[in-house]
Amino acid sequence: MEEIKVTNLGSSLPVPCVQELAKEALTTVPPRYVRLDQDPPFVSDTSSLPKVPVIDMQSLTSKDLMDRELEKLHHACKHWGFFQGFVIKPKDIGMRNFQPNPTHYMC
């Protein structure tokens, strides 16, 4: 009878799922995800990079703007899997130092 040789290819490391990592208030990338054996990417001109889809959540409830915003939402979910949503409340309009408070959603 012929002897069968088994090759050990190693094992995988237990890794927490992305949702668990997202729950933590991380301020740095966990060391296990840092690749020191590779040069970091250098991008001098970011204008040509794709932009994260931004959805105006208020427009989703507007009869005039709903269809266009739903198309953007559909595209974001289909092609990106996530989007950045925001709502501008009427009291916020006209404030000098207004900064939108974006929320990130996964589709």
mmCIF file of N, CA, C and O in Angstrom:
data_model
loop_
_atom_site.group_PDB
_atom_site.id
_atom_site.type_symbol
_atom_site.label_atom_id
_atom_site.label_comp_id
_atom_site.label_asym_id
_atom_site.label_seq_id
_atom_site.Cartn_x
_atom_site.Cartn_y
_atom_site.Cartn_z
ATOM 1 N N MET A 1 0.836 -1.185 0.000
ATOM 2 C CA MET A 1 0.000 0.000 0.000
ATOM 3 C C MET A 1 0.884 1.253 0.000
ATOM 4 O O MET A 1 1.845 1.322 0.740
ATOM 5 N N GLU A 2 0.544 2.230 -0.839
ATOM 6 C CA GLU A 2 1.333 3.442 -0.982
ATOM 7 C C GLU A 2 1.056 4.401 0.161
ATOM 8 O O GLU A 2 -0.090 4.612 0.567
ATOM 9 N N GLU A 3 2.102 5.009 0.701
ATOM 10 C CA GLU A 3 1.954 5.940 1.817
ATOM 11 C C GLU A 3 1.556 7.330 1.272
ATOM 12 O O GLU A 3 2.128 7.816 0.301
ATOM 13 N N ILE A 4 0.569 7.941 1.898
ATOM 14 C CA ILE A 4 0.092 9.260 1.472
ATOM 15 C C ILE A 4 0.793 10.316 2.316
ATOM 16 O O ILE A 4 0.796 10.236 3.539
ATOM 17 N N LYS A 5 1.406 11.289 1.650
ATOM 18 C CA LYS A 5 2.069 12.381 2.358
ATOM 19 C C LYS A 5 1.101 13.554 2.496
ATOM 20 O O LYS A 5 0.481 13.962 1.532
ATOM 21 N N VAL A 6 1.001 14.058 3.698
ATOM 22 C CA VAL A 6 0.129 15.197 3.969
ATOM 23 C C VAL A 6 1.009 16.425 4.166
ATOM 24 O O VAL A 6 1.952 16.402 4.944
ATOM 25 N N THR A 7 0.690 17.483 3.450
ATOM 26 C CA THR A 7 1.438 18.728 3.572
ATOM 27 C C THR A 7 0.670 19.670 4.474
ATOM 28 O O THR A 7 -0.509 19.948 4.247
ATOM 29 N N ASN A 8 1.335 20.184 5.495
ATOM 30 C CA ASN A 8 0.709 21.142 6.401
ATOM 31 C C ASN A 8 0.907 22.535 5.822
ATOM 32 O O ASN A 8 2.032 23.014 5.681
ATOM 33 N N LEU A 9 -0.172 23.188 5.475
ATOM 34 C CA LEU A 9 -0.112 24.529 4.888
ATOM 35 C C LEU A 9 -0.244 25.626 5.932
ATOM 36 O O LEU A 9 -0.386 26.789 5.605
ATOM 37 N N GLY A 10 -0.256 25.250 7.190
ATOM 38 C CA GLY A 10 -0.397 26.238 8.245
ATOM 39 C C GLY A 10 -1.842 26.325 8.689
ATOM 40 O O GLY A 10 -2.689 25.526 8.309
ATOM 41 N N SER A 11 -2.109 27.291 9.516
ATOM 42 C CA SER A 11 -3.475 27.461 10.000
ATOM 43 C C SER A 11 -3.826 28.936 9.967
ATOM 44 O O SER A 11 -2.960 29.796 9.895
ATOM 45 N N SER A 12 -5.088 29.213 10.043
ATOM 46 C CA SER A 12 -5.515 30.606 10.042
ATOM 47 C C SER A 12 -5.576 31.122 11.472
ATOM 48 O O SER A 12 -5.749 30.368 12.418
ATOM 49 N N LEU A 13 -5.383 32.413 11.594
ATOM 50 C CA LEU A 13 -5.452 33.041 12.908
ATOM 51 C C LEU A 13 -6.885 33.441 13.208
ATOM 52 O O LEU A 13 -7.605 33.898 12.316
ATOM 53 N N PRO A 14 -7.311 33.286 14.452
ATOM 54 C CA PRO A 14 -8.657 33.765 14.782
ATOM 55 C C PRO A 14 -8.681 35.294 14.706
ATOM 56 O O PRO A 14 -7.834 35.962 15.289
ATOM 57 N N VAL A 15 -9.600 35.816 13.943
ATOM 58 C CA VAL A 15 -9.692 37.257 13.730
ATOM 59 C C VAL A 15 -11.097 37.717 14.080
ATOM 60 O O VAL A 15 -12.072 37.108 13.651
ATOM 61 N N PRO A 16 -11.229 38.808 14.859
ATOM 62 C CA PRO A 16 -12.577 39.309 15.166
ATOM 63 C C PRO A 16 -13.252 39.826 13.903
ATOM 64 O O PRO A 16 -12.594 40.314 12.986
ATOM 65 N N CYS A 17 -14.557 39.695 13.845
ATOM 66 C CA CYS A 17 -15.281 40.173 12.667
ATOM 67 C C CYS A 17 -15.270 41.706 12.634
ATOM 68 O O CYS A 17 -15.066 42.369 13.651
ATOM 69 N N VAL A 18 -15.487 42.250 11.466
ATOM 70 C CA VAL A 18 -15.439 43.696 11.266
ATOM 71 C C VAL A 18 -16.445 44.408 12.163
ATOM 72 O O VAL A 18 -16.157 45.465 12.722
ATOM 73 N N GLN A 19 -17.632 43.830 12.332
ATOM 74 C CA GLN A 19 -18.651 44.461 13.162
ATOM 75 C C GLN A 19 -18.177 44.604 14.612
ATOM 76 O O GLN A 19 -18.456 45.604 15.267
ATOM 77 N N GLU A 20 -17.455 43.598 15.124
ATOM 78 C CA GLU A 20 -16.937 43.673 16.491
ATOM 79 C C GLU A 20 -15.873 44.760 16.604
ATOM 80 O O GLU A 20 -15.826 45.492 17.582
ATOM 81 N N LEU A 21 -15.000 44.855 15.596
ATOM 82 C CA LEU A 21 -13.985 45.908 15.612
ATOM 83 C C LEU A 21 -14.626 47.287 15.542
ATOM 84 O O LEU A 21 -14.161 48.235 16.169
ATOM 85 N N ALA A 22 -15.710 47.404 14.777
ATOM 86 C CA ALA A 22 -16.382 48.700 14.613
ATOM 87 C C ALA A 22 -17.006 49.173 15.915
ATOM 88 O O ALA A 22 -17.162 50.373 16.131
ATOM 89 N N LYS A 23 -17.355 48.252 16.811
ATOM 90 C CA LYS A 23 -17.964 48.625 18.093
ATOM 91 C C LYS A 23 -16.951 49.258 19.043
ATOM 92 O O LYS A 23 -17.317 50.002 19.930
ATOM 93 N N GLU A 24 -15.675 48.940 18.836
ATOM 94 C CA GLU A 24 -14.624 49.472 19.699
ATOM 95 C C GLU A 24 -14.243 50.875 19.239
ATOM 96 O O GLU A 24 -14.329 51.205 18.073
ATOM 97 N N ALA A 25 -13.832 51.681 20.183
ATOM 98 C CA ALA A 25 -13.389 53.046 19.856
ATOM 99 C C ALA A 25 -11.890 53.018 19.583
ATOM 100 O O ALA A 25 -11.086 53.496 20.372
ATOM 101 N N LEU A 26 -11.506 52.452 18.451
ATOM 102 C CA LEU A 26 -10.093 52.328 18.103
ATOM 103 C C LEU A 26 -9.549 53.660 17.614
ATOM 104 O O LEU A 26 -10.196 54.368 16.855
ATOM 105 N N THR A 27 -8.350 53.988 18.058
ATOM 106 C CA THR A 27 -7.701 55.210 17.575
ATOM 107 C C THR A 27 -6.524 54.885 16.662
ATOM 108 O O THR A 27 -5.988 55.772 16.015
ATOM 109 N N THR A 28 -6.126 53.616 16.636
ATOM 110 C CA THR A 28 -5.057 53.177 15.750
ATOM 111 C C THR A 28 -5.449 51.837 15.140
ATOM 112 O O THR A 28 -6.349 51.155 15.630
ATOM 113 N N VAL A 29 -4.766 51.484 14.088
ATOM 114 C CA VAL A 29 -5.005 50.202 13.435
ATOM 115 C C VAL A 29 -4.392 49.103 14.306
ATOM 116 O O VAL A 29 -3.233 49.224 14.722
ATOM 117 N N PRO A 30 -5.148 48.047 14.628
ATOM 118 C CA PRO A 30 -4.569 46.954 15.418
ATOM 119 C C PRO A 30 -3.318 46.409 14.731
ATOM 120 O O PRO A 30 -3.277 46.279 13.500
ATOM 121 N N PRO A 31 -2.268 46.111 15.504
ATOM 122 C CA PRO A 31 -0.987 45.686 14.925
ATOM 123 C C PRO A 31 -1.090 44.506 13.962
ATOM 124 O O PRO A 31 -0.348 44.452 12.985
ATOM 125 N N ARG A 32 -2.010 43.590 14.199
ATOM 126 C CA ARG A 32 -2.108 42.428 13.322
ATOM 127 C C ARG A 32 -2.508 42.801 11.896
ATOM 128 O O ARG A 32 -2.351 42.028 10.976
ATOM 129 N N TYR A 33 -3.066 44.014 11.700
ATOM 130 C CA TYR A 33 -3.496 44.443 10.370
ATOM 131 C C TYR A 33 -2.487 45.372 9.694
ATOM 132 O O TYR A 33 -2.714 45.826 8.585
ATOM 133 N N VAL A 34 -1.387 45.673 10.363
ATOM 134 C CA VAL A 34 -0.366 46.552 9.797
ATOM 135 C C VAL A 34 0.656 45.702 9.050
ATOM 136 O O VAL A 34 1.186 44.740 9.588
ATOM 137 N N ARG A 35 0.897 46.068 7.801
ATOM 138 C CA ARG A 35 1.867 45.343 6.970
ATOM 139 C C ARG A 35 3.119 46.196 6.841
ATOM 140 O O ARG A 35 3.183 47.101 6.020
ATOM 141 N N LEU A 36 4.123 45.912 7.663
ATOM 142 C CA LEU A 36 5.360 46.675 7.631
ATOM 143 C C LEU A 36 6.270 46.243 6.481
ATOM 144 O O LEU A 36 7.228 46.939 6.161
ATOM 145 N N ASP A 37 5.966 45.096 5.879
ATOM 146 C CA ASP A 37 6.797 44.607 4.778
ATOM 147 C C ASP A 37 6.418 45.233 3.437
ATOM 148 O O ASP A 37 6.987 44.897 2.411
ATOM 149 N N GLN A 38 5.469 46.151 3.448
ATOM 150 C CA GLN A 38 5.053 46.820 2.218
ATOM 151 C C GLN A 38 5.158 48.326 2.396
ATOM 152 O O GLN A 38 4.906 48.857 3.471
ATOM 153 N N ASP A 39 5.516 49.001 1.326
ATOM 154 C CA ASP A 39 5.547 50.459 1.367
ATOM 155 C C ASP A 39 4.121 50.973 1.371
ATOM 156 O O ASP A 39 3.252 50.437 0.662
ATOM 157 N N PRO A 40 3.836 52.021 2.155
ATOM 158 C CA PRO A 40 2.484 52.588 2.127
ATOM 159 C C PRO A 40 2.214 53.202 0.760
ATOM 160 O O PRO A 40 3.134 53.680 0.091
ATOM 161 N N PRO A 41 0.962 53.171 0.318
ATOM 162 C CA PRO A 41 0.653 53.771 -0.983
ATOM 163 C C PRO A 41 0.890 55.280 -0.953
ATOM 164 O O PRO A 41 0.645 55.932 0.059
ATOM 165 N N PHE A 42 1.375 55.796 -2.043
ATOM 166 C CA PHE A 42 1.591 57.231 -2.166
ATOM 167 C C PHE A 42 0.636 57.765 -3.219
ATOM 168 O O PHE A 42 0.676 57.343 -4.372
ATOM 169 N N VAL A 43 -0.224 58.665 -2.811
ATOM 170 C CA VAL A 43 -1.180 59.266 -3.734
ATOM 171 C C VAL A 43 -0.976 60.768 -3.673
ATOM 172 O O VAL A 43 -1.237 61.406 -2.656
ATOM 173 N N SER A 44 -0.505 61.332 -4.769
ATOM 174 C CA SER A 44 -0.244 62.767 -4.779
ATOM 175 C C SER A 44 -1.480 63.578 -5.163
ATOM 176 O O SER A 44 -1.667 64.688 -4.693
ATOM 177 N N ASP A 45 -2.320 63.018 -6.008
ATOM 178 C CA ASP A 45 -3.514 63.732 -6.460
ATOM 179 C C ASP A 45 -4.738 62.893 -6.132
ATOM 180 O O ASP A 45 -5.014 61.904 -6.798
ATOM 181 N N THR A 46 -5.463 63.292 -5.092
ATOM 182 C CA THR A 46 -6.631 62.517 -4.670
ATOM 183 C C THR A 46 -7.901 62.922 -5.399
ATOM 184 O O THR A 46 -8.948 62.322 -5.177
ATOM 185 N N SER A 47 -7.829 63.910 -6.272
ATOM 186 C CA SER A 47 -9.041 64.370 -6.957
ATOM 187 C C SER A 47 -9.603 63.313 -7.899
ATOM 188 O O SER A 47 -10.792 63.317 -8.210
ATOM 189 N N SER A 48 -8.747 62.403 -8.369
ATOM 190 C CA SER A 48 -9.223 61.382 -9.299
ATOM 191 C C SER A 48 -9.762 60.142 -8.580
ATOM 192 O O SER A 48 -10.318 59.252 -9.210
ATOM 193 N N LEU A 49 -9.602 60.082 -7.265
ATOM 194 C CA LEU A 49 -10.098 58.935 -6.506
ATOM 195 C C LEU A 49 -11.611 59.013 -6.358
ATOM 196 O O LEU A 49 -12.184 60.102 -6.267
ATOM 197 N N PRO A 50 -12.288 57.858 -6.308
ATOM 198 C CA PRO A 50 -13.738 57.889 -6.114
ATOM 199 C C PRO A 50 -14.097 58.449 -4.740
ATOM 200 O O PRO A 50 -13.347 58.288 -3.780
ATOM 201 N N LYS A 51 -15.222 59.108 -4.665
ATOM 202 C CA LYS A 51 -15.690 59.718 -3.420
ATOM 203 C C LYS A 51 -16.736 58.810 -2.773
ATOM 204 O O LYS A 51 -17.559 58.217 -3.455
ATOM 205 N N VAL A 52 -16.700 58.727 -1.457
ATOM 206 C CA VAL A 52 -17.692 57.939 -0.723
ATOM 207 C C VAL A 52 -19.073 58.537 -1.009
ATOM 208 O O VAL A 52 -19.259 59.754 -0.936
ATOM 209 N N PRO A 53 -20.052 57.688 -1.346
ATOM 210 C CA PRO A 53 -21.391 58.210 -1.634
ATOM 211 C C PRO A 53 -21.989 58.920 -0.418
ATOM 212 O O PRO A 53 -21.899 58.427 0.702
ATOM 213 N N VAL A 54 -22.595 60.074 -0.665
ATOM 214 C CA VAL A 54 -23.236 60.858 0.394
ATOM 215 C C VAL A 54 -24.717 60.951 0.063
ATOM 216 O O VAL A 54 -25.094 61.351 -1.039
ATOM 217 N N ILE A 55 -25.558 60.572 1.018
ATOM 218 C CA ILE A 55 -27.005 60.574 0.826
ATOM 219 C C ILE A 55 -27.635 61.595 1.760
ATOM 220 O O ILE A 55 -27.393 61.574 2.964
ATOM 221 N N ASP A 56 -28.446 62.478 1.200
ATOM 222 C CA ASP A 56 -29.213 63.441 1.994
ATOM 223 C C ASP A 56 -30.471 62.722 2.463
ATOM 224 O O ASP A 56 -31.393 62.492 1.680
ATOM 225 N N MET A 57 -30.496 62.339 3.721
ATOM 226 C CA MET A 57 -31.604 61.547 4.259
ATOM 227 C C MET A 57 -32.933 62.311 4.186
ATOM 228 O O MET A 57 -33.988 61.717 4.019
ATOM 229 N N GLN A 58 -32.861 63.622 4.280
ATOM 230 C CA GLN A 58 -34.072 64.444 4.197
ATOM 231 C C GLN A 58 -34.686 64.354 2.794
ATOM 232 O O GLN A 58 -35.895 64.352 2.637
ATOM 233 N N SER A 59 -33.840 64.257 1.778
ATOM 234 C CA SER A 59 -34.333 64.177 0.403
ATOM 235 C C SER A 59 -35.108 62.886 0.142
ATOM 236 O O SER A 59 -35.917 62.815 -0.779
ATOM 237 N N LEU A 60 -34.850 61.865 0.938
ATOM 238 C CA LEU A 60 -35.568 60.597 0.770
ATOM 239 C C LEU A 60 -37.046 60.727 1.136
ATOM 240 O O LEU A 60 -37.851 59.876 0.785
ATOM 241 N N THR A 61 -37.402 61.792 1.843
ATOM 242 C CA THR A 61 -38.807 62.009 2.213
ATOM 243 C C THR A 61 -39.464 63.114 1.388
ATOM 244 O O THR A 61 -40.623 63.427 1.604
ATOM 245 N N SER A 62 -38.718 63.690 0.453
ATOM 246 C CA SER A 62 -39.237 64.779 -0.380
ATOM 247 C C SER A 62 -39.794 64.218 -1.686
ATOM 248 O O SER A 62 -39.106 63.474 -2.387
ATOM 249 N N LYS A 63 -41.016 64.596 -2.030
ATOM 250 C CA LYS A 63 -41.625 64.119 -3.280
ATOM 251 C C LYS A 63 -40.797 64.533 -4.491
ATOM 252 O O LYS A 63 -40.660 63.780 -5.446
ATOM 253 N N ASP A 64 -40.231 65.732 -4.460
ATOM 254 C CA ASP A 64 -39.473 66.247 -5.604
ATOM 255 C C ASP A 64 -38.080 65.629 -5.734
ATOM 256 O O ASP A 64 -37.570 65.479 -6.841
ATOM 257 N N LEU A 65 -37.465 65.272 -4.631
ATOM 258 C CA LEU A 65 -36.076 64.825 -4.652
ATOM 259 C C LEU A 65 -35.898 63.329 -4.391
ATOM 260 O O LEU A 65 -34.804 62.792 -4.550
ATOM 261 N N MET A 66 -36.977 62.656 -4.000
ATOM 262 C CA MET A 66 -36.885 61.264 -3.566
ATOM 263 C C MET A 66 -36.315 60.336 -4.635
ATOM 264 O O MET A 66 -35.417 59.534 -4.360
ATOM 265 N N ASP A 67 -36.801 60.426 -5.870
ATOM 266 C CA ASP A 67 -36.360 59.499 -6.917
ATOM 267 C C ASP A 67 -34.857 59.594 -7.164
ATOM 268 O O ASP A 67 -34.168 58.578 -7.255
ATOM 269 N N ARG A 68 -34.359 60.798 -7.262
ATOM 270 C CA ARG A 68 -32.915 60.993 -7.503
ATOM 271 C C ARG A 68 -32.097 60.461 -6.330
ATOM 272 O O ARG A 68 -31.084 59.787 -6.523
ATOM 273 N N GLU A 69 -32.546 60.739 -5.118
ATOM 274 C CA GLU A 69 -31.787 60.298 -3.940
ATOM 275 C C GLU A 69 -31.859 58.778 -3.772
ATOM 276 O O GLU A 69 -30.887 58.142 -3.357
ATOM 277 N N LEU A 70 -33.006 58.186 -4.146
ATOM 278 C CA LEU A 70 -33.124 56.727 -4.097
ATOM 279 C C LEU A 70 -32.178 56.070 -5.106
ATOM 280 O O LEU A 70 -31.612 55.005 -4.827
ATOM 281 N N GLU A 71 -32.009 56.685 -6.265
ATOM 282 C CA GLU A 71 -31.054 56.171 -7.249
ATOM 283 C C GLU A 71 -29.635 56.206 -6.684
ATOM 284 O O GLU A 71 -28.869 55.251 -6.834
ATOM 285 N N LYS A 72 -29.291 57.309 -6.022
ATOM 286 C CA LYS A 72 -27.975 57.423 -5.411
ATOM 287 C C LYS A 72 -27.802 56.366 -4.309
ATOM 288 O O LYS A 72 -26.739 55.749 -4.195
ATOM 289 N N LEU A 73 -28.853 56.154 -3.520
ATOM 290 C CA LEU A 73 -28.807 55.165 -2.442
ATOM 291 C C LEU A 73 -28.639 53.760 -3.016
ATOM 292 O O LEU A 73 -27.828 52.967 -2.533
ATOM 293 N N HIS A 74 -29.379 53.461 -4.071
ATOM 294 C CA HIS A 74 -29.284 52.152 -4.719
ATOM 295 C C HIS A 74 -27.857 51.921 -5.238
ATOM 296 O O HIS A 74 -27.265 50.856 -5.035
ATOM 297 N N HIS A 75 -27.304 52.911 -5.911
ATOM 298 C CA HIS A 75 -25.955 52.815 -6.451
ATOM 299 C C HIS A 75 -24.942 52.618 -5.319
ATOM 300 O O HIS A 75 -24.032 51.783 -5.417
ATOM 301 N N ALA A 76 -25.097 53.373 -4.233
ATOM 302 C CA ALA A 76 -24.166 53.265 -3.107
ATOM 303 C C ALA A 76 -24.182 51.862 -2.515
ATOM 304 O O ALA A 76 -23.132 51.266 -2.262
ATOM 305 N N CYS A 77 -25.371 51.317 -2.310
ATOM 306 C CA CYS A 77 -25.478 49.983 -1.722
ATOM 307 C C CYS A 77 -24.970 48.903 -2.674
ATOM 308 O O CYS A 77 -24.290 47.967 -2.255
ATOM 309 N N LYS A 78 -25.286 49.048 -3.947
ATOM 310 C CA LYS A 78 -24.905 48.028 -4.922
ATOM 311 C C LYS A 78 -23.403 48.023 -5.188
ATOM 312 O O LYS A 78 -22.778 46.962 -5.263
ATOM 313 N N HIS A 79 -22.803 49.197 -5.311
ATOM 314 C CA HIS A 79 -21.414 49.281 -5.731
ATOM 315 C C HIS A 79 -20.416 49.524 -4.588
ATOM 316 O O HIS A 79 -19.239 49.231 -4.735
ATOM 317 N N TRP A 80 -20.879 50.081 -3.482
ATOM 318 C CA TRP A 80 -19.972 50.384 -2.383
ATOM 319 C C TRP A 80 -20.240 49.525 -1.146
ATOM 320 O O TRP A 80 -19.331 49.213 -0.407
ATOM 321 N N GLY A 81 -21.510 49.239 -0.876
ATOM 322 C CA GLY A 81 -21.860 48.481 0.324
ATOM 323 C C GLY A 81 -22.026 49.358 1.548
ATOM 324 O O GLY A 81 -22.351 48.879 2.627
ATOM 325 N N PHE A 82 -21.821 50.655 1.393
ATOM 326 C CA PHE A 82 -22.008 51.596 2.497
ATOM 327 C C PHE A 82 -22.173 52.997 1.919
ATOM 328 O O PHE A 82 -21.934 53.229 0.742
ATOM 329 N N PHE A 83 -22.593 53.931 2.768
ATOM 330 C CA PHE A 83 -22.717 55.321 2.346
ATOM 331 C C PHE A 83 -22.661 56.209 3.573
ATOM 332 O O PHE A 83 -22.734 55.745 4.706
ATOM 333 N N GLN A 84 -22.508 57.492 3.337
ATOM 334 C CA GLN A 84 -22.519 58.480 4.402
ATOM 335 C C GLN A 84 -23.827 59.244 4.285
ATOM 336 O O GLN A 84 -24.158 59.757 3.222
ATOM 337 N N GLY A 85 -24.595 59.275 5.358
ATOM 338 C CA GLY A 85 -25.886 59.968 5.337
ATOM 339 C C GLY A 85 -25.859 61.181 6.245
ATOM 340 O O GLY A 85 -25.123 61.218 7.230
ATOM 341 N N PHE A 86 -26.652 62.180 5.896
ATOM 342 C CA PHE A 86 -26.746 63.361 6.752
ATOM 343 C C PHE A 86 -28.135 63.973 6.622
ATOM 344 O O PHE A 86 -28.861 63.736 5.662
ATOM 345 N N VAL A 87 -28.495 64.745 7.634
ATOM 346 C CA VAL A 87 -29.763 65.477 7.644
ATOM 347 C C VAL A 87 -29.452 66.893 8.113
ATOM 348 O O VAL A 87 -28.760 67.080 9.106
ATOM 349 N N ILE A 88 -29.948 67.883 7.372
ATOM 350 C CA ILE A 88 -29.821 69.265 7.811
ATOM 351 C C ILE A 88 -31.179 69.670 8.366
ATOM 352 O O ILE A 88 -32.168 69.687 7.641
ATOM 353 N N LYS A 89 -31.201 69.958 9.641
ATOM 354 C CA LYS A 89 -32.455 70.366 10.283
ATOM 355 C C LYS A 89 -32.694 71.850 10.002
ATOM 356 O O LYS A 89 -31.747 72.623 9.909
ATOM 357 N N PRO A 90 -33.961 72.263 9.880
ATOM 358 C CA PRO A 90 -34.241 73.675 9.574
ATOM 359 C C PRO A 90 -33.557 74.651 10.523
ATOM 360 O O PRO A 90 -33.102 75.692 10.104
ATOM 361 N N LYS A 91 -33.441 74.299 11.804
ATOM 362 C CA LYS A 91 -32.813 75.230 12.744
ATOM 363 C C LYS A 91 -31.314 75.379 12.477
ATOM 364 O O LYS A 91 -30.704 76.332 12.897
ATOM 365 N N ASP A 92 -30.718 74.392 11.759
ATOM 366 C CA ASP A 92 -29.287 74.444 11.464
ATOM 367 C C ASP A 92 -28.963 75.411 10.328
ATOM 368 O O ASP A 92 -27.856 75.910 10.243
ATOM 369 N N ILE A 93 -29.915 75.661 9.464
ATOM 370 C CA ILE A 93 -29.667 76.497 8.292
ATOM 371 C C ILE A 93 -29.385 77.929 8.750
ATOM 372 O O ILE A 93 -30.105 78.494 9.546
ATOM 373 N N GLY A 94 -28.333 78.489 8.252
ATOM 374 C CA GLY A 94 -27.974 79.857 8.588
ATOM 375 C C GLY A 94 -27.046 79.977 9.780
ATOM 376 O O GLY A 94 -26.595 81.065 10.090
ATOM 377 N N MET A 95 -26.754 78.893 10.444
ATOM 378 C CA MET A 95 -25.818 78.970 11.565
ATOM 379 C C MET A 95 -24.426 79.228 11.021
ATOM 380 O O MET A 95 -24.011 78.646 10.032
ATOM 381 N N ARG A 96 -23.703 80.117 11.665
ATOM 382 C CA ARG A 96 -22.385 80.501 11.174
ATOM 383 C C ARG A 96 -21.413 79.335 11.103
ATOM 384 O O ARG A 96 -20.725 79.145 10.119
ATOM 385 N N ASN A 97 -21.303 78.587 12.147
ATOM 386 C CA ASN A 97 -20.314 77.513 12.209
ATOM 387 C C ASN A 97 -20.956 76.148 12.016
ATOM 388 O O ASN A 97 -20.525 75.170 12.608
ATOM 389 N N PHE A 98 -21.959 76.097 11.179
ATOM 390 C CA PHE A 98 -22.648 74.824 10.967
ATOM 391 C C PHE A 98 -21.715 73.821 10.300
ATOM 392 O O PHE A 98 -21.048 74.130 9.328
ATOM 393 N N GLN A 99 -21.659 72.646 10.879
ATOM 394 C CA GLN A 99 -20.942 71.546 10.254
ATOM 395 C C GLN A 99 -21.871 70.354 10.279
ATOM 396 O O GLN A 99 -22.371 69.984 11.339
ATOM 397 N N PRO A 100 -22.131 69.747 9.119
ATOM 398 C CA PRO A 100 -23.027 68.604 9.103
ATOM 399 C C PRO A 100 -22.480 67.482 9.982
ATOM 400 O O PRO A 100 -21.278 67.324 10.119
ATOM 401 N N ASN A 101 -23.380 66.752 10.590
ATOM 402 C CA ASN A 101 -22.998 65.636 11.444
ATOM 403 C C ASN A 101 -23.287 64.357 10.672
ATOM 404 O O ASN A 101 -24.360 63.789 10.800
ATOM 405 N N PRO A 102 -22.320 63.891 9.864
ATOM 406 C CA PRO A 102 -22.583 62.721 9.025
ATOM 407 C C PRO A 102 -22.634 61.435 9.844
ATOM 408 O O PRO A 102 -22.004 61.313 10.883
ATOM 409 N N THR A 103 -23.416 60.498 9.363
ATOM 410 C CA THR A 103 -23.511 59.183 9.946
ATOM 411 C C THR A 103 -23.176 58.189 8.856
ATOM 412 O O THR A 103 -23.595 58.340 7.720
ATOM 413 N N HIS A 104 -22.431 57.148 9.194
ATOM 414 C CA HIS A 104 -22.027 56.158 8.223
ATOM 415 C C HIS A 104 -22.935 54.945 8.341
ATOM 416 O O HIS A 104 -23.226 54.478 9.438
ATOM 417 N N TYR A 105 -23.405 54.440 7.208
ATOM 418 C CA TYR A 105 -24.308 53.295 7.166
ATOM 419 C C TYR A 105 -23.709 52.219 6.289
ATOM 420 O O TYR A 105 -23.112 52.500 5.260
ATOM 421 N N MET A 106 -23.921 50.974 6.685
ATOM 422 C CA MET A 106 -23.557 49.841 5.825
ATOM 423 C C MET A 106 -24.831 49.295 5.237
ATOM 424 O O MET A 106 -25.865 49.255 5.900
ATOM 425 N N CYS A 107 -24.795 48.907 3.969
ATOM 426 C CA CYS A 107 -25.976 48.388 3.288
ATOM 427 C C CYS A 107 -26.150 46.909 3.563
ATOM 428 O O CYS A 107 -25.235 46.181 3.755
#
